[in-house]
Structure formats: C-alpha cells, structure tokens
Amino acid sequence: MPERGRPRTFDRTAALRQAMELFWAKGYEGTSMAELTAAMGISSPSLYAAFGSKEALFLEATDYYTRTEGTEIWTALDEAPTACQAIENFLRQTARAYSQNDRPQGCLIALGALHKDSSSGAICDDLRRRRAENHTLLLRRLERGVAEGELPPGFDSDAAATFYATVQHGMSIQARDGASCDALMATVAGAMAAWQGLAGTA
Amino acid sequence: MPERGRPRTFDRTAALRQAMELFWAKGYEGTSMAELTAAMGISSPSLYAAFGSKEALFLEATDYYTRTEGTEIWTALDEAPTACQAIENFLRQTARAYSQNDRPQGCLIALGALHKDSSSGAICDDLRRRRAENHTLLLRRLERGVAEGELPPGFDSDAAATFYATVQHGMSIQARDGASCDALMATVAGAMAAWQGLAGTA
DNA sequence: TCCTTTATGTAACGATCGATACATAAATAT
DNA sequence: ATATTTATGTATCGATCGTTACATAAAGGA
C-alpha cells in the first residue's frame, strides 16, 4: 500500500534540497515560488501537492537543513573530552562550515527570517525556537563541565552559553560579508580568549 | 530662491523618520510601499517626488539612522581614556540601545538587508560598506591603544576589531529574539572576559 | 495677470506575488 | 474492464508589488 495512484516523476528529497539551498541563500521572503519551481525542476501544482505551501516547504527545508548541514558543529560538542575543547571545536567547525564556497555562507537558522512579518510570523517563530534549542545544547554541555568539576560551582553556564551562541550568530553575518575561514578563526580566537576569564574568576 | 512652486504639506524629516523606523523593524524587502505611505502619512506620488524611489528612500533612511540612532555607541569609543574601557562602553551602550522597547530591537545596519537579491543588491552592498566602516572605527581605537602603549606592539588590532564587531552583530540577532538588556550584558561580560587574553599573551 | 514651477490626489499601470481549477495521464484495487 | 486514486501540464486566478500618467492646486517670477 505504499503507492497508490500515479507515481511522482521527481525525487522529492532532491527537490527539497534544492529548495533548502535557495531559502538558505535568499531567505524566506527573498525566495519566490517561481525561483523555487525553477530550481526544483517541477511545476507549481506539483510543488503544492508534494509540500503543501511555501511556508510548509520552508519548515520542511529547515528541518532537512538541521539534519544534513553543519551536523559536525554539534557532534563536536559532546565528543570533546572537556567543555573548553567542546566550545572551541564547536566554534572552529562553525568557522569552517560558514565559509564554504560550494554552499551559501552563514547559517539558515540564523539568517532565514529575522523580520517578523505578517506573512512570515510562523516562520520567524520556528527559527527562533531552533536558535533557542541550539542555546540549550551549549548550556547542557557547560553544565556537564560544572558537574564534572572542570568548571567552578559558581560558573554561570547560562550566561556563557548566551555569549557563545551570540558569537556564532555574529559569525553568520560576518560570513555573509564574505569573510574567509581564517577571518572567522580570528573571531574564534577572541571568543576562546574569554574562556579563562569566564572559568577562572566566577 | 529657496522655495519655488507649491510648498509640500508634510514634514520631510518626520516622514523620513517614519520610513526609517519601518525599515528598521521589517527590513528592506519586508517593507512595502503601501506600508511606507501609510506610516509616512503621504501619497505614493508625494513619496516619489520627495525621495525618488524605495531604494533611494532606504539609503537616505539608513543615513538618517546613522546620524540619529545609537550615536552614543560610537562616541563612547573615542571618549573613554583607555581602549579597554572604550570597548566595554561600546558594548554596554550597544546592549542598552539594542534592547529599548520604544523602538525596533537590534541594528538596522546589521539586519536591514542580509540577503543579496536581484532587487536589493545595491542596498545590501551599502549596508555591508557601513558595517565595514564600523569595523574600521573599532580598529582605529585599538591601534590608538597600541600607539599609546596600553596594548603590546604585537597586538592584532584587526583580529580584535573583527571579534568585537562580530559580537555586536550577534547581539542584534539576540536582541531580535527578545533578549533583555541584562541578557545582552551577559554577552558583554563574555566579550570583555576575552580582553586580558587578547591583550596579555599576544 | 499670465507663466512657470513644484506638490497633491485619483487612478491605474505592467509585473510579479502565492496559490488553484481543470482536464489529462498513469498507477492500483475490485 | 471499470473505478478509484494520485500526479502532471496548462493556464490563470485575485492580490499585491513598485511605479507612474494625468489633471488639479498653490506657490513665486515676469
């Protein structure tokens, strides 16, 4: 029973990836249905039959983004033996991923829809929720550092997580301005220079 | 000879301020001419006669923005006696300005047009140029710190300026996510914790 | 007073926006 | 073979996009 009726003639996942790259490069509002259908290689009715609407397509595209792009950024968090190395790897992987030339620069979650419009309200909220989730991942790793005794008991994990998440968001804009991986690494060095000050004198 | 023909019936500067606030809140692409004329209280032909086009209006609005909004952020840079205090005041003023409730959160220069569209190409480039100017202001202040002996000769002023500019850009997104002034101050504390590491062991 | 100049108000321009109606094609179910 | 279900292709929907003709109103210059 998996297939009834006429089978679709295009690869749904491949079309979704094309949509993701377009949204990634131009944002939600900046991407038109005409551009989407052209990039995905399908007609407008096929797109609506397969994905529902432009808004639903964006939500599915961001979900696909989090599952396929920049995963090395977040796996680095848990695999590093110390919280310090975890944060540094997190930022270094970010610098590398954001400056790749074979894909849009910066992060779709950070840049996809920053302005709360009447049409993109749900989109904006969804991205905001995903940013909050990323903040939580940083927070959990830092709290683990406190639990393991690497960081002092009075360490403000939430403030530190906010700081490093904010640095990452800034790196998206920096990458959009054409910064190279080396230039992004300068920001990483600055952010890691803060580690001793944050961990030492809490 | 200052006035020939029928005088305009609206305050051009007041209308420009309304346009600025709208662009600030919703971005270039996200703001429509209908919204602009409604907020400015004028008709479409009056807008075009006074400002030329939507693109020209945005450029003039961003110029008005830099002359009127957040000036305390940049004056703090030169007035502080030390580079360290200059950067800290710069960031603290940023935290305060970005979280005000009587105006849009974050920075128009950082958030106004991040996606290089076919229509907003010139807009995007103009904002990018303004961000580069802000980076230069930070760079000059740090170089002055080196010249005055506050910072060691090998201090990488450019890398530090990039770091602090990136933190400020991230604070725009953080502010858009609803962060309070106190929450932004956590990021400021993190960024300033990096100072000793950057200035000490260069 | 007449002419020029600039601004306003109404109305609408062509283009593009996101989204669909409709008929047809291709598969399974009975 | 017929009915049902799903996808495709063409053509277009009403709404909104940024922009502008056109006639009229209000000022200064001759």
CSV table of C-alpha atoms (C1' of nucleotides) in Angstrom, one decimal:
chain,number,residue,atom,x,y,z
A,1,MET,CA,0.0,0.0,0.0
A,2,PRO,CA,2.9,2.4,-0.1
A,3,GLU,CA,1.9,3.6,-3.6
A,4,ARG,CA,-1.5,4.3,-5.0
A,5,GLY,CA,-2.3,6.4,-8.0
A,6,ARG,CA,0.2,7.9,-10.5
A,7,PRO,CA,3.8,7.9,-9.0
A,8,ARG,CA,5.6,11.2,-8.9
A,9,THR,CA,8.2,11.7,-11.6
A,10,PHE,CA,10.7,13.7,-9.5
A,11,ASP,CA,13.0,12.9,-6.5
A,12,ARG,CA,11.2,14.5,-3.5
A,13,THR,CA,14.3,14.7,-1.4
A,14,ALA,CA,16.4,16.1,-4.2
A,15,ALA,CA,13.8,18.8,-4.8
A,16,LEU,CA,13.7,19.6,-1.1
A,17,ARG,CA,17.5,20.0,-1.1
A,18,GLN,CA,17.2,22.5,-3.9
A,19,ALA,CA,14.6,24.4,-2.0
A,20,MET,CA,16.7,24.4,1.1
A,21,GLU,CA,19.7,25.9,-0.8
A,22,LEU,CA,17.6,28.6,-2.3
A,23,PHE,CA,16.0,29.5,1.1
A,24,TRP,CA,19.5,29.4,2.6
A,25,ALA,CA,20.9,31.8,0.1
A,26,LYS,CA,18.0,34.2,-0.2
A,27,GLY,CA,15.9,33.9,2.9
A,28,TYR,CA,12.2,33.1,3.2
A,29,GLU,CA,10.8,36.4,1.9
A,30,GLY,CA,13.5,36.8,-0.7
A,31,THR,CA,12.7,33.5,-2.4
A,32,SER,CA,9.8,33.4,-4.8
A,33,MET,CA,7.7,30.5,-5.9
A,34,ALA,CA,8.9,31.0,-9.5
A,35,GLU,CA,12.5,30.6,-8.3
A,36,LEU,CA,11.6,27.5,-6.3
A,37,THR,CA,9.8,25.7,-9.1
A,38,ALA,CA,12.7,26.5,-11.5
A,39,ALA,CA,15.4,25.3,-9.1
A,40,MET,CA,13.4,22.2,-8.1
A,41,GLY,CA,12.6,21.4,-11.7
A,42,ILE,CA,8.9,20.9,-11.0
A,43,SER,CA,5.7,22.8,-11.8
A,44,SER,CA,3.7,24.8,-9.3
A,45,PRO,CA,0.9,22.3,-8.8
A,46,SER,CA,3.4,19.5,-8.2
A,47,LEU,CA,5.1,21.6,-5.5
A,48,TYR,CA,1.9,22.3,-3.7
A,49,ALA,CA,0.8,18.6,-4.0
A,50,ALA,CA,4.1,17.4,-2.5
A,51,PHE,CA,4.8,20.1,0.1
A,52,GLY,CA,1.5,22.0,0.8
A,53,SER,CA,2.6,25.6,0.6
A,54,LYS,CA,5.6,27.9,0.5
A,55,GLU,CA,5.5,28.1,4.3
A,56,ALA,CA,5.3,24.4,4.8
A,57,LEU,CA,8.1,23.9,2.3
A,58,PHE,CA,10.3,26.3,4.3
A,59,LEU,CA,9.6,24.5,7.5
A,60,GLU,CA,10.5,21.1,6.0
A,61,ALA,CA,13.5,22.6,4.3
A,62,THR,CA,14.9,24.0,7.7
A,63,ASP,CA,14.2,20.6,9.2
A,64,TYR,CA,16.2,19.0,6.4
A,65,TYR,CA,18.9,21.6,7.0
A,66,THR,CA,19.3,20.7,10.6
A,67,ARG,CA,19.5,17.0,9.8
A,68,THR,CA,22.1,17.3,7.0
A,69,GLU,CA,24.1,20.6,7.2
A,70,GLY,CA,26.6,21.5,9.9
A,71,THR,CA,26.0,18.4,12.0
A,72,GLU,CA,29.7,18.3,12.7
A,73,ILE,CA,29.3,21.6,14.6
A,74,TRP,CA,27.1,20.0,17.2
A,75,THR,CA,28.5,16.5,17.3
A,76,ALA,CA,31.8,18.2,18.2
A,77,LEU,CA,30.1,19.5,21.4
A,78,ASP,CA,29.5,16.1,23.0
A,79,GLU,CA,32.6,14.2,21.7
A,80,ALA,CA,35.2,16.6,23.1
A,81,PRO,CA,36.6,15.4,26.5
A,82,THR,CA,36.4,18.9,28.1
A,83,ALA,CA,33.9,21.7,27.9
A,84,CYS,CA,36.7,24.0,26.9
A,85,GLN,CA,37.7,21.9,23.9
A,86,ALA,CA,34.0,21.3,23.1
A,87,ILE,CA,33.3,25.0,22.8
A,88,GLU,CA,36.5,25.6,20.8
A,89,ASN,CA,35.7,22.7,18.4
A,90,PHE,CA,32.1,24.0,18.1
A,91,LEU,CA,33.4,27.4,17.1
A,92,ARG,CA,36.1,26.1,14.7
A,93,GLN,CA,33.6,23.8,13.0
A,94,THR,CA,31.3,26.8,12.7
A,95,ALA,CA,34.0,28.9,11.1
A,96,ARG,CA,34.8,26.1,8.6
A,97,ALA,CA,31.1,25.4,7.7
A,98,TYR,CA,30.1,29.0,7.4
A,99,SER,CA,32.8,29.9,4.9
A,100,GLN,CA,32.5,27.0,2.4
A,101,ASN,CA,32.3,28.2,-1.1
A,102,ASP,CA,30.2,25.4,-2.5
A,103,ARG,CA,27.1,26.5,-0.5
A,104,PRO,CA,25.6,29.7,0.9
A,105,GLN,CA,27.6,31.4,3.6
A,106,GLY,CA,26.4,31.6,7.2
A,107,CYS,CA,23.5,29.7,8.8
A,108,LEU,CA,20.0,29.3,7.5
A,109,ILE,CA,18.6,29.2,11.1
A,110,ALA,CA,20.2,32.5,11.9
A,111,LEU,CA,19.6,34.3,8.7
A,112,GLY,CA,16.5,32.7,7.2
A,113,ALA,CA,13.8,35.1,8.5
A,114,LEU,CA,14.8,37.8,11.0
A,115,HIS,CA,12.0,40.2,10.4
A,116,LYS,CA,8.6,39.3,11.9
A,117,ASP,CA,6.3,40.0,9.0
A,118,SER,CA,2.5,39.3,8.8
A,119,SER,CA,3.2,36.5,6.4
A,120,SER,CA,6.4,35.1,7.9
A,121,GLY,CA,5.4,35.2,11.5
A,122,ALA,CA,5.2,31.4,12.0
A,123,ILE,CA,8.5,31.1,10.0
A,124,CYS,CA,10.2,33.6,12.3
A,125,ASP,CA,9.0,31.9,15.4
A,126,ASP,CA,10.1,28.5,14.2
A,127,LEU,CA,13.6,29.7,13.5
A,128,ARG,CA,13.7,31.4,16.9
A,129,ARG,CA,12.7,28.1,18.6
A,130,ARG,CA,15.6,26.4,16.8
A,131,ARG,CA,18.0,29.0,17.9
A,132,ALA,CA,16.8,28.5,21.5
A,133,GLU,CA,17.4,24.8,21.1
A,134,ASN,CA,21.0,25.5,20.0
A,135,HIS,CA,21.4,27.6,23.0
A,136,THR,CA,20.2,24.8,25.2
A,137,LEU,CA,22.8,22.4,23.6
A,138,LEU,CA,25.6,24.8,24.6
A,139,LEU,CA,24.1,25.2,28.1
A,140,ARG,CA,23.9,21.4,28.7
A,141,ARG,CA,27.5,20.9,27.7
A,142,LEU,CA,28.7,23.7,30.0
A,143,GLU,CA,26.6,22.4,32.9
A,144,ARG,CA,28.2,19.0,32.3
A,145,GLY,CA,31.5,20.7,32.7
A,146,VAL,CA,30.4,22.1,36.0
A,147,ALA,CA,29.1,18.6,37.1
A,148,GLU,CA,32.4,17.0,36.2
A,149,GLY,CA,34.4,19.6,38.2
A,150,GLU,CA,36.1,21.1,35.2
A,151,LEU,CA,34.3,24.4,35.9
A,152,PRO,CA,33.7,26.0,39.3
A,153,PRO,CA,30.3,25.6,41.0
A,154,GLY,CA,29.5,29.3,40.6
A,155,PHE,CA,30.1,29.2,36.9
A,156,ASP,CA,27.2,31.0,35.0
A,157,SER,CA,26.6,28.4,32.4
A,158,ASP,CA,23.6,30.2,31.0
A,159,ALA,CA,25.5,33.5,30.5
A,160,ALA,CA,28.4,31.7,28.9
A,161,ALA,CA,26.0,29.7,26.6
A,162,THR,CA,24.4,33.0,25.6
A,163,PHE,CA,27.8,34.5,24.9
A,164,TYR,CA,29.0,31.7,22.6
A,165,ALA,CA,25.6,31.4,20.9
A,166,THR,CA,25.7,35.2,20.2
A,167,VAL,CA,29.3,34.9,18.8
A,168,GLN,CA,28.1,32.2,16.5
A,169,HIS,CA,25.2,34.3,15.3
A,170,GLY,CA,27.6,37.2,14.6
A,171,MET,CA,29.7,34.8,12.6
A,172,SER,CA,26.8,34.2,10.2
A,173,ILE,CA,26.7,37.9,9.4
A,174,GLN,CA,30.5,38.0,9.2
A,175,ALA,CA,30.4,35.1,6.7
A,176,ARG,CA,27.7,36.8,4.7
A,177,ASP,CA,30.0,39.7,4.4
A,178,GLY,CA,32.5,37.5,2.6
A,179,ALA,CA,34.8,36.7,5.5
A,180,SER,CA,37.3,33.8,4.8
A,181,CYS,CA,37.7,30.8,7.2
A,182,ASP,CA,40.8,32.5,8.6
A,183,ALA,CA,39.0,35.7,9.3
A,184,LEU,CA,36.3,33.7,11.1
A,185,MET,CA,39.0,32.0,13.1
A,186,ALA,CA,40.1,35.4,14.4
A,187,THR,CA,36.7,35.6,16.0
A,188,VAL,CA,37.0,32.1,17.3
A,189,ALA,CA,40.3,33.1,18.9
A,190,GLY,CA,38.7,36.1,20.5
A,191,ALA,CA,35.9,34.1,21.9
A,192,MET,CA,38.2,31.4,23.3
A,193,ALA,CA,40.3,34.1,24.9
A,194,ALA,CA,37.3,34.7,27.1
A,195,TRP,CA,37.4,31.2,28.4
A,196,GLN,CA,39.9,31.7,31.2
A,197,GLY,CA,38.2,34.9,32.3
A,198,LEU,CA,34.8,33.2,32.4
A,199,ALA,CA,36.0,29.9,34.0
A,200,GLY,CA,38.6,31.3,36.4
A,201,THR,CA,37.1,34.2,38.3
A,202,ALA,CA,33.5,33.4,38.6
B,1,MET,CA,15.1,81.2,-4.2
B,2,PRO,CA,14.7,78.5,-1.6
B,3,GLU,CA,11.1,77.9,-2.5
B,4,ARG,CA,9.5,77.8,-5.9
B,5,GLY,CA,6.2,76.2,-6.8
B,6,ARG,CA,3.7,74.7,-4.4
B,7,PRO,CA,5.3,74.0,-1.0
B,8,ARG,CA,5.0,70.5,0.4
B,9,THR,CA,2.4,70.0,3.1
B,10,PHE,CA,4.3,67.4,5.2
B,11,ASP,CA,7.5,67.4,7.3
B,12,ARG,CA,10.1,65.7,5.1
B,13,THR,CA,12.3,64.8,8.1
B,14,ALA,CA,9.4,63.5,10.1
B,15,ALA,CA,8.3,61.3,7.2
B,16,LEU,CA,11.9,60.1,6.7
B,17,ARG,CA,12.0,59.1,10.4
B,18,GLN,CA,8.8,57.1,10.0
B,19,ALA,CA,10.3,55.3,7.0
B,20,MET,CA,13.4,54.6,8.9
B,21,GLU,CA,11.5,53.0,11.8
B,22,LEU,CA,9.6,50.8,9.4
B,23,PHE,CA,12.7,49.7,7.5
B,24,TRP,CA,14.3,49.1,10.9
B,25,ALA,CA,11.5,46.9,12.1
B,26,LYS,CA,10.8,44.9,8.9
B,27,GLY,CA,13.9,45.2,6.7
B,28,TYR,CA,14.1,46.4,3.1
B,29,GLU,CA,12.3,43.6,1.4
B,30,GLY,CA,9.8,43.2,4.2
B,31,THR,CA,8.6,46.8,3.9
B,32,SER,CA,6.1,47.6,1.2
B,33,MET,CA,5.4,50.9,-0.4
B,34,ALA,CA,1.8,50.8,0.9
B,35,GLU,CA,3.1,50.4,4.5
B,36,LEU,CA,5.5,53.3,3.9
B,37,THR,CA,3.0,55.7,2.5
B,38,ALA,CA,0.6,54.8,5.4
B,39,ALA,CA,3.2,55.3,8.1
B,40,MET,CA,4.6,58.5,6.5
B,41,GLY,CA,1.1,59.9,6.0
B,42,ILE,CA,1.6,60.8,2.4
B,43,SER,CA,0.6,59.5,-1.0
B,44,SER,CA,2.7,57.5,-3.4
B,45,PRO,CA,3.5,60.3,-5.8
B,46,SER,CA,4.5,62.6,-3.0
B,47,LEU,CA,6.9,59.9,-1.7
B,48,TYR,CA,8.5,59.5,-5.2
B,49,ALA,CA,8.7,63.3,-5.7
B,50,ALA,CA,10.4,63.8,-2.4
B,51,PHE,CA,12.7,60.7,-2.2
B,52,GLY,CA,13.0,59.3,-5.7
B,53,SER,CA,12.3,55.6,-5.1
B,54,LYS,CA,12.0,52.9,-2.5
B,55,GLU,CA,15.7,52.1,-2.8
B,56,ALA,CA,16.7,55.8,-2.5
B,57,LEU,CA,14.4,56.2,0.4
B,58,PHE,CA,16.1,53.3,2.2
B,59,LEU,CA,19.6,54.7,1.5
B,60,GLU,CA,18.5,58.0,2.9
B,61,ALA,CA,16.8,56.4,5.9
B,62,THR,CA,19.9,54.4,6.8
B,63,ASP,CA,21.9,57.6,6.5
B,64,TYR,CA,19.4,59.3,8.9
B,65,TYR,CA,19.7,56.2,11.1
B,66,THR,CA,23.5,56.5,11.5
B,67,ARG,CA,23.2,60.2,12.2
B,68,THR,CA,20.5,60.0,14.9
B,69,GLU,CA,20.3,56.5,16.4
B,70,GLY,CA,22.9,54.8,18.6
B,71,THR,CA,25.4,57.7,18.3
B,72,GLU,CA,26.3,57.1,22.0
B,73,ILE,CA,27.6,53.8,20.9
B,74,TRP,CA,30.4,55.3,18.8
B,75,THR,CA,31.1,58.5,20.8
B,76,ALA,CA,31.8,56.2,23.7
B,77,LEU,CA,34.7,54.8,21.7
B,78,ASP,CA,36.8,57.9,21.5
B,79,GLU,CA,35.9,59.5,24.8
B,80,ALA,CA,37.0,56.6,27.0
B,81,PRO,CA,40.5,57.1,28.3
B,82,THR,CA,41.7,53.5,27.6
B,83,ALA,CA,41.0,51.1,24.8
B,84,CYS,CA,39.7,48.6,27.2
B,85,GLN,CA,37.2,51.0,28.7
B,86,ALA,CA,36.3,52.2,25.2
B,87,ILE,CA,35.4,48.6,24.0
B,88,GLU,CA,33.5,47.9,27.2
B,89,ASN,CA,31.5,51.2,26.9
B,90,PHE,CA,30.9,50.5,23.2
B,91,LEU,CA,29.4,47.1,24.0
B,92,ARG,CA,27.4,48.3,27.1
B,93,GLN,CA,25.9,51.1,25.0
B,94,THR,CA,25.1,48.6,22.3
B,95,ALA,CA,23.3,46.3,24.8
B,96,ARG,CA,21.3,49.3,26.1
B,97,ALA,CA,20.4,50.7,22.7
B,98,TYR,CA,19.5,47.3,21.1
B,99,SER,CA,17.0,46.4,23.9
B,100,GLN,CA,15.0,49.6,24.1
B,101,ASN,CA,11.3,48.9,24.0
B,102,ASP,CA,10.2,52.2,22.3
B,103,ARG,CA,12.0,51.3,19.0
B,104,PRO,CA,12.8,48.2,17.0
B,105,GLN,CA,15.4,45.8,18.6
B,106,GLY,CA,18.8,45.3,17.1
B,107,CYS,CA,20.6,47.4,14.5
B,108,LEU,CA,19.2,48.5,11.1
B,109,ILE,CA,22.7,48.3,9.6
B,110,ALA,CA,23.1,44.7,10.7
B,111,LEU,CA,19.6,43.4,9.9
B,112,GLY,CA,18.2,45.7,7.2
B,113,ALA,CA,19.1,43.5,4.2
B,114,LEU,CA,21.3,40.4,4.6
B,115,HIS,CA,20.2,38.5,1.5
B,116,LYS,CA,21.7,39.7,-1.8
B,117,ASP,CA,18.7,39.8,-4.0
B,118,SER,CA,18.5,41.0,-7.6
B,119,SER,CA,16.4,44.0,-6.4
B,120,SER,CA,18.3,44.7,-3.1
B,121,GLY,CA,21.8,44.3,-4.4
B,122,ALA,CA,22.8,47.9,-4.0
B,123,ILE,CA,21.0,48.1,-0.6
B,124,CYS,CA,23.0,45.0,0.6
B,125,ASP,CA,26.3,46.5,-0.6
B,126,ASP,CA,25.6,49.8,1.1
B,127,LEU,CA,24.9,48.2,4.5
B,128,ARG,CA,27.9,46.0,4.1
B,129,ARG,CA,30.0,49.1,3.5
B,130,ARG,CA,28.6,50.7,6.6
B,131,ARG,CA,29.4,47.6,8.6
B,132,ALA,CA,33.0,47.8,7.3
B,133,GLU,CA,33.1,51.4,8.4
B,134,ASN,CA,32.1,50.4,11.9
B,135,HIS,CA,34.9,47.7,11.9
B,136,THR,CA,37.3,50.5,10.9
B,137,LEU,CA,36.2,52.6,13.9
B,138,LEU,CA,37.0,49.8,16.2
B,139,LEU,CA,40.3,49.1,14.5
B,140,ARG,CA,41.4,52.7,14.8
B,141,ARG,CA,40.6,52.8,18.5
B,142,LEU,CA,42.6,49.6,19.2
B,143,GLU,CA,45.5,50.9,17.1
B,144,ARG,CA,45.5,54.0,19.2
B,145,GLY,CA,45.7,51.8,22.3
B,146,VAL,CA,48.8,50.2,20.7
B,147,ALA,CA,50.3,53.6,19.9
B,148,GLU,CA,49.8,54.8,23.4
B,149,GLY,CA,51.5,51.8,24.9
B,150,GLU,CA,48.3,50.4,26.5
B,151,LEU,CA,48.5,47.4,24.3
B,152,PRO,CA,51.6,45.4,23.3
B,153,PRO,CA,53.2,46.1,19.9
B,154,GLY,CA,52.3,42.6,18.6
B,155,PHE,CA,48.6,43.1,19.4
B,156,ASP,CA,46.5,42.1,16.5
B,157,SER,CA,44.1,45.1,16.3
B,158,ASP,CA,42.4,43.8,13.2
B,159,ALA,CA,41.6,40.4,14.6
B,160,ALA,CA,40.3,42.0,17.9
B,161,ALA,CA,38.2,44.6,15.9
B,162,THR,CA,36.7,41.7,13.9
B,163,PHE,CA,35.9,39.8,17.1
B,164,TYR,CA,34.2,42.7,18.8
B,165,ALA,CA,32.3,43.7,15.6
B,166,THR,CA,31.1,40.2,15.3
B,167,VAL,CA,29.9,40.1,18.9
B,168,GLN,CA,27.9,43.3,18.2
B,169,HIS,CA,26.3,41.7,15.1
B,170,GLY,CA,25.4,38.7,17.1
B,171,MET,CA,23.8,41.0,19.7
B,172,SER,CA,21.4,42.3,17.0
B,173,ILE,CA,20.1,38.8,16.5
B,174,GLN,CA,20.0,38.2,20.2
B,175,ALA,CA,18.0,41.4,20.7
B,176,ARG,CA,15.6,40.4,17.9
B,177,ASP,CA,15.0,37.2,19.8
B,178,GLY,CA,13.7,39.3,22.7
B,179,ALA,CA,16.7,39.4,24.9
B,180,SER,CA,16.6,41.9,27.7
B,181,CYS,CA,19.3,44.5,28.4
B,182,ASP,CA,20.6,42.2,31.2
B,183,ALA,CA,20.8,39.2,28.9
B,184,LEU,CA,22.8,41.3,26.4
B,185,MET,CA,25.0,42.4,29.2
B,186,ALA,CA,25.9,38.7,29.8
B,187,THR,CA,27.3,38.7,26.2
B,188,VAL,CA,29.2,41.9,27.0
B,189,ALA,CA,30.7,40.3,30.1
B,190,GLY,CA,31.8,37.3,28.0
B,191,ALA,CA,33.3,39.5,25.3
B,192,MET,CA,35.2,41.6,27.9
B,193,ALA,CA,36.5,38.5,29.6
B,194,ALA,CA,38.4,38.0,26.4
B,195,TRP,CA,40.3,41.2,26.8
B,196,GLN,CA,43.0,40.0,29.1
B,197,GLY,CA,43.6,37.0,26.9
B,198,LEU,CA,43.9,39.2,23.8
B,199,ALA,CA,45.9,42.0,25.3
B,200,GLY,CA,48.2,39.9,27.6
B,201,THR,CA,49.6,36.9,25.7
B,202,ALA,CA,49.9,38.2,22.1
C,1,DT,C1',-2.4,88.8,-14.9
C,2,DC,C1',-0.2,85.2,-17.1
C,3,DC,C1',3.6,81.8,-17.0
C,4,DT,C1',6.5,78.6,-14.8
C,5,DT,C1',7.4,75.5,-11.2
C,6,DT,C1',6.5,72.2,-7.7
C,7,DA,C1',3.2,69.4,-4.9
C,8,DT,C1',-1.1,66.8,-4.3
C,9,DG,C1',-5.0,63.4,-5.2
C,10,DT,C1',-7.0,60.0,-8.0
C,11,DA,C1',-6.5,56.3,-10.6
C,12,DA,C1',-4.3,52.9,-12.7
C,13,DC,C1',-0.1,50.8,-15.0
C,14,DG,C1',2.5,46.2,-16.1
C,15,DA,C1',4.8,42.8,-13.4
C,16,DT,C1',5.1,39.6,-10.0
C,17,DC,C1',3.3,37.5,-5.8
C,18,DG,C1',1.5,32.9,-3.7
C,19,DA,C1',-1.9,29.7,-4.9
C,20,DT,C1',-5.5,26.8,-7.9
C,21,DA,C1',-9.2,24.9,-11.5
C,22,DC,C1',-9.3,22.0,-14.7
C,23,DA,C1',-8.5,18.3,-17.9
C,24,DT,C1',-5.4,14.6,-18.7
C,25,DA,C1',-2.1,10.7,-17.6
C,26,DA,C1',-0.6,6.8,-15.0
C,27,DA,C1',-0.6,3.8,-11.3
C,28,DT,C1',-3.5,0.3,-8.0
C,29,DA,C1',-7.9,-2.0,-6.5
C,30,DT,C1',-12.0,-4.6,-7.4
D,1,DA,C1',-12.6,-3.7,-17.9
D,2,DT,C1',-14.0,-0.3,-14.8
D,3,DA,C1',-13.5,2.6,-10.8
D,4,DT,C1',-10.5,5.0,-7.8
D,5,DT,C1',-6.5,7.5,-6.6
D,6,DT,C1',-2.7,10.4,-7.2
D,7,DA,C1',0.5,13.3,-10.3
D,8,DT,C1',1.3,16.3,-14.2
D,9,DG,C1',0.8,20.3,-17.5
D,10,DT,C1',-1.5,24.4,-19.0
D,11,DA,C1',-3.5,28.3,-17.9
D,12,DT,C1',-4.8,31.5,-14.9
D,13,DC,C1',-6.8,33.3,-10.5
D,14,DG,C1',-7.2,37.7,-7.3
D,15,DA,C1',-4.0,40.3,-4.6
D,16,DT,C1',-0.2,42.9,-4.1
D,17,DC,C1',4.3,44.6,-5.8
D,18,DG,C1',6.9,49.2,-7.0
D,19,DT,C1',5.9,52.9,-10.0
D,20,DT,C1',3.8,56.5,-12.9
D,21,DA,C1',0.1,59.5,-16.0
D,22,DC,C1',-2.8,62.8,-15.6
D,23,DA,C1',-5.3,66.7,-14.1
D,24,DT,C1',-5.6,70.0,-10.4
D,25,DA,C1',-3.9,73.2,-6.7
D,26,DA,C1',-0.7,76.5,-4.7
D,27,DA,C1',3.4,79.0,-4.6
D,28,DG,C1',7.0,82.6,-6.9
D,29,DG,C1',8.7,85.2,-11.3
D,30,DA,C1',7.7,88.0,-15.4
